[in-house]
Coordinates of C-alpha atoms in Angstrom, one line a residue:
X1 CA 47.8 -63.8 30.5
X2 CA 45.7 -62.1 27.9
X3 CA 42.9 -59.7 28.5
X4 CA 40.3 -62.1 26.9
X5 CA 41.4 -65.0 29.2
X6 CA 41.0 -62.8 32.3
X7 CA 37.6 -61.6 31.0
X8 CA 36.5 -65.3 30.4
X9 CA 37.6 -66.3 34.0
X10 CA 35.7 -63.4 35.5
X11 CA 32.5 -64.4 33.6
X12 CA 32.8 -67.8 35.2
X13 CA 34.1 -66.9 38.6
X14 CA 31.6 -64.2 39.5
X15 CA 28.5 -66.3 38.9
X16 CA 30.1 -69.3 40.7
X17 CA 30.8 -67.1 43.8
X18 CA 27.2 -65.8 43.7
X19 CA 25.8 -69.3 43.3
X20 CA 27.9 -70.5 46.3
X21 CA 26.8 -67.6 48.4
X22 CA 23.1 -68.2 47.6
X23 CA 23.6 -71.9 48.3
X24 CA 25.2 -71.2 51.7
X25 CA 22.3 -68.9 52.7
X26 CA 19.7 -71.4 51.6
X27 CA 21.5 -74.2 53.4
X28 CA 21.8 -72.1 56.6
X29 CA 18.0 -71.4 56.5
X30 CA 17.2 -75.1 56.0
X31 CA 19.5 -76.3 58.7
X32 CA 18.6 -73.7 61.4
X33 CA 16.3 -74.8 64.1
X34 CA 12.9 -73.2 63.7
X35 CA 11.8 -71.0 66.5
X36 CA 9.2 -72.7 68.7
X37 CA 6.1 -70.5 68.8
X38 CA 5.2 -69.3 72.3
X39 CA 2.1 -70.5 74.1
X40 CA -0.8 -68.2 73.3
X41 CA -2.1 -65.7 75.9
X42 CA -4.1 -67.7 78.5
X43 CA -2.5 -71.0 77.7
X44 CA 0.0 -72.8 80.1
X45 CA 3.6 -73.6 79.6
X46 CA 6.0 -75.8 81.7
X47 CA 8.4 -74.4 84.2
X48 CA 10.6 -76.3 86.6
X49 CA 8.2 -77.8 89.2
X50 CA 4.9 -76.9 87.5
X51 CA 3.2 -74.7 85.0
X52 CA 2.9 -71.0 84.3
X53 CA 0.0 -69.0 82.8
X54 CA -0.5 -65.3 82.1
X55 CA -3.9 -64.2 83.5
X56 CA -3.6 -60.6 82.2
X57 CA -1.4 -58.0 80.5
X58 CA -2.6 -54.6 81.6
X59 CA -1.0 -51.2 80.7
X60 CA -0.5 -49.5 84.1
X61 CA -1.7 -46.1 82.7
X62 CA -5.1 -47.6 81.8
X63 CA -6.4 -48.7 85.1
X64 CA -4.5 -46.3 87.5
X65 CA -2.9 -49.3 89.3
X66 CA -0.2 -48.5 91.8
X67 CA 1.6 -51.0 94.2
X68 CA 0.4 -51.2 97.8
X69 CA 3.8 -49.9 99.0
X70 CA 5.7 -47.0 97.5
X71 CA 8.2 -48.0 94.8
X72 CA 11.0 -45.8 93.6
X73 CA 11.2 -47.9 90.4
X74 CA 7.6 -46.8 89.5
X75 CA 7.8 -43.2 90.8
X76 CA 9.0 -41.7 87.6
X77 CA 7.0 -42.0 84.4
X78 CA 8.1 -44.3 81.6
X79 CA 10.6 -42.9 79.1
X80 CA 9.8 -41.5 75.7
X81 CA 8.3 -44.2 73.4
X82 CA 7.8 -46.6 76.3
X83 CA 4.9 -47.9 78.3
X84 CA 4.5 -50.0 81.4
X85 CA 2.5 -53.2 81.5
X86 CA 1.5 -55.3 84.5
X87 CA 1.8 -59.1 83.8
X88 CA -0.4 -61.2 86.1
X89 CA 1.4 -64.5 86.3
X90 CA 0.0 -67.7 87.9
X91 CA 2.4 -70.4 88.7
X92 CA 1.1 -73.8 89.9
X93 CA 3.3 -76.4 91.5
X94 CA 2.7 -79.9 90.1
X95 CA 5.8 -81.8 91.3
X96 CA 6.4 -83.2 94.7
X97 CA 9.4 -80.9 95.2
X98 CA 7.2 -77.9 94.6
X99 CA 8.0 -74.8 92.6
X100 CA 10.1 -71.7 93.4
X101 CA 9.5 -68.3 91.9
X102 CA 12.5 -66.0 91.3
X103 CA 11.3 -62.9 89.3
X104 CA 14.8 -62.3 88.0
X105 CA 14.4 -65.5 85.9
X106 CA 11.6 -63.9 83.9
X107 CA 12.0 -61.5 81.0
X108 CA 10.1 -60.1 78.0
X109 CA 11.5 -60.3 74.5
X110 CA 10.3 -58.8 71.3
X111 CA 10.9 -59.8 67.7
X112 CA 14.2 -58.2 66.8
X113 CA 13.8 -55.6 69.6
X114 CA 15.6 -56.9 72.6
X115 CA 15.0 -58.3 76.1
X116 CA 13.6 -56.5 79.2
X117 CA 13.7 -57.5 82.8
X118 CA 11.0 -56.7 85.3
X119 CA 11.1 -53.2 86.6
X120 CA 9.0 -54.1 89.6
X121 CA 7.6 -57.4 91.0
X122 CA 5.4 -58.8 93.8
X123 CA 5.4 -60.9 95.9
X124 CA 8.9 -61.5 97.1
X125 CA 10.4 -64.8 95.8
X126 CA 8.2 -67.5 97.4
X127 CA 8.0 -71.3 97.1
X128 CA 4.8 -73.2 96.5
X129 CA 4.2 -76.8 97.6
X130 CA 2.7 -79.4 95.3
X131 CA -0.9 -78.3 94.4
X132 CA -0.4 -74.7 95.5
X133 CA -0.3 -71.6 93.2
X134 CA 1.7 -68.4 93.3
X135 CA 0.0 -65.3 91.9
X136 CA 2.7 -62.9 90.9
X137 CA 2.7 -59.5 89.4
X138 CA 5.6 -58.3 87.2
X139 CA 5.8 -54.8 85.8
X140 CA 7.8 -54.3 82.6
X141 CA 8.7 -51.1 80.7
X142 CA 8.3 -51.9 77.0
X143 CA 8.7 -50.0 73.7
X144 CA 5.4 -48.8 72.3
X145 CA 6.3 -50.3 68.9
X146 CA 7.7 -53.6 70.0
X147 CA 6.0 -56.6 68.3
X148 CA 5.6 -60.3 69.0
X149 CA 6.3 -59.9 72.7
X150 CA 6.7 -63.0 74.8
X151 CA 7.4 -63.7 78.5
X152 CA 10.5 -65.9 78.6
X153 CA 10.2 -68.5 81.4
X154 CA 13.0 -70.4 83.1
X155 CA 13.8 -73.5 81.0
X156 CA 13.2 -71.8 77.6
X157 CA 9.4 -71.9 77.4
X158 CA 7.6 -68.7 76.3
X159 CA 4.2 -67.3 76.8
X160 CA 2.7 -64.7 74.4
X161 CA 1.8 -61.3 75.8
X162 CA -0.8 -60.8 73.0
X163 CA -1.3 -57.4 71.4
X164 CA -3.9 -55.8 73.8
X165 CA -1.4 -53.7 75.6
X166 CA 0.2 -52.1 72.5
X167 CA -0.3 -48.4 72.0
X168 CA 1.0 -48.2 68.5
X169 CA 3.6 -45.5 69.3
X170 CA 1.1 -42.9 70.5

């Protein structure tokens, strides 16, 4: 095969590969399921047996809060670039079977930053009958610079933590 024929093929093949690659990326973006936005801070979201709502997201170093009983998880200060927030969660049972609360089913996630489980929680995992509420406190250790933080609920719903607890990396 001559050099000019190889050059001619390359001139056609390279743009065709680039066009196919761009087409695949665009098709992937169009076909992907859009992320469902989390419920805003203060709004309710469904959980099995009822609804959940965040009543507050408070940095633990702002108000001097400490748990009623000593907690080894909270005895040491947060790591470098981290801060702790207390999430005040209200769960209300709406179904006849009631609602159970297992704090290990709840986590915080951030846009491209990861997922964090509660460092500490109160009360112990209870069950609420229809019409009753559970007021739970979950303490998370989160990166100072994490953005778009949401509380992930059992069943896939999410509640926004807002931006009031961010310290901006200071």
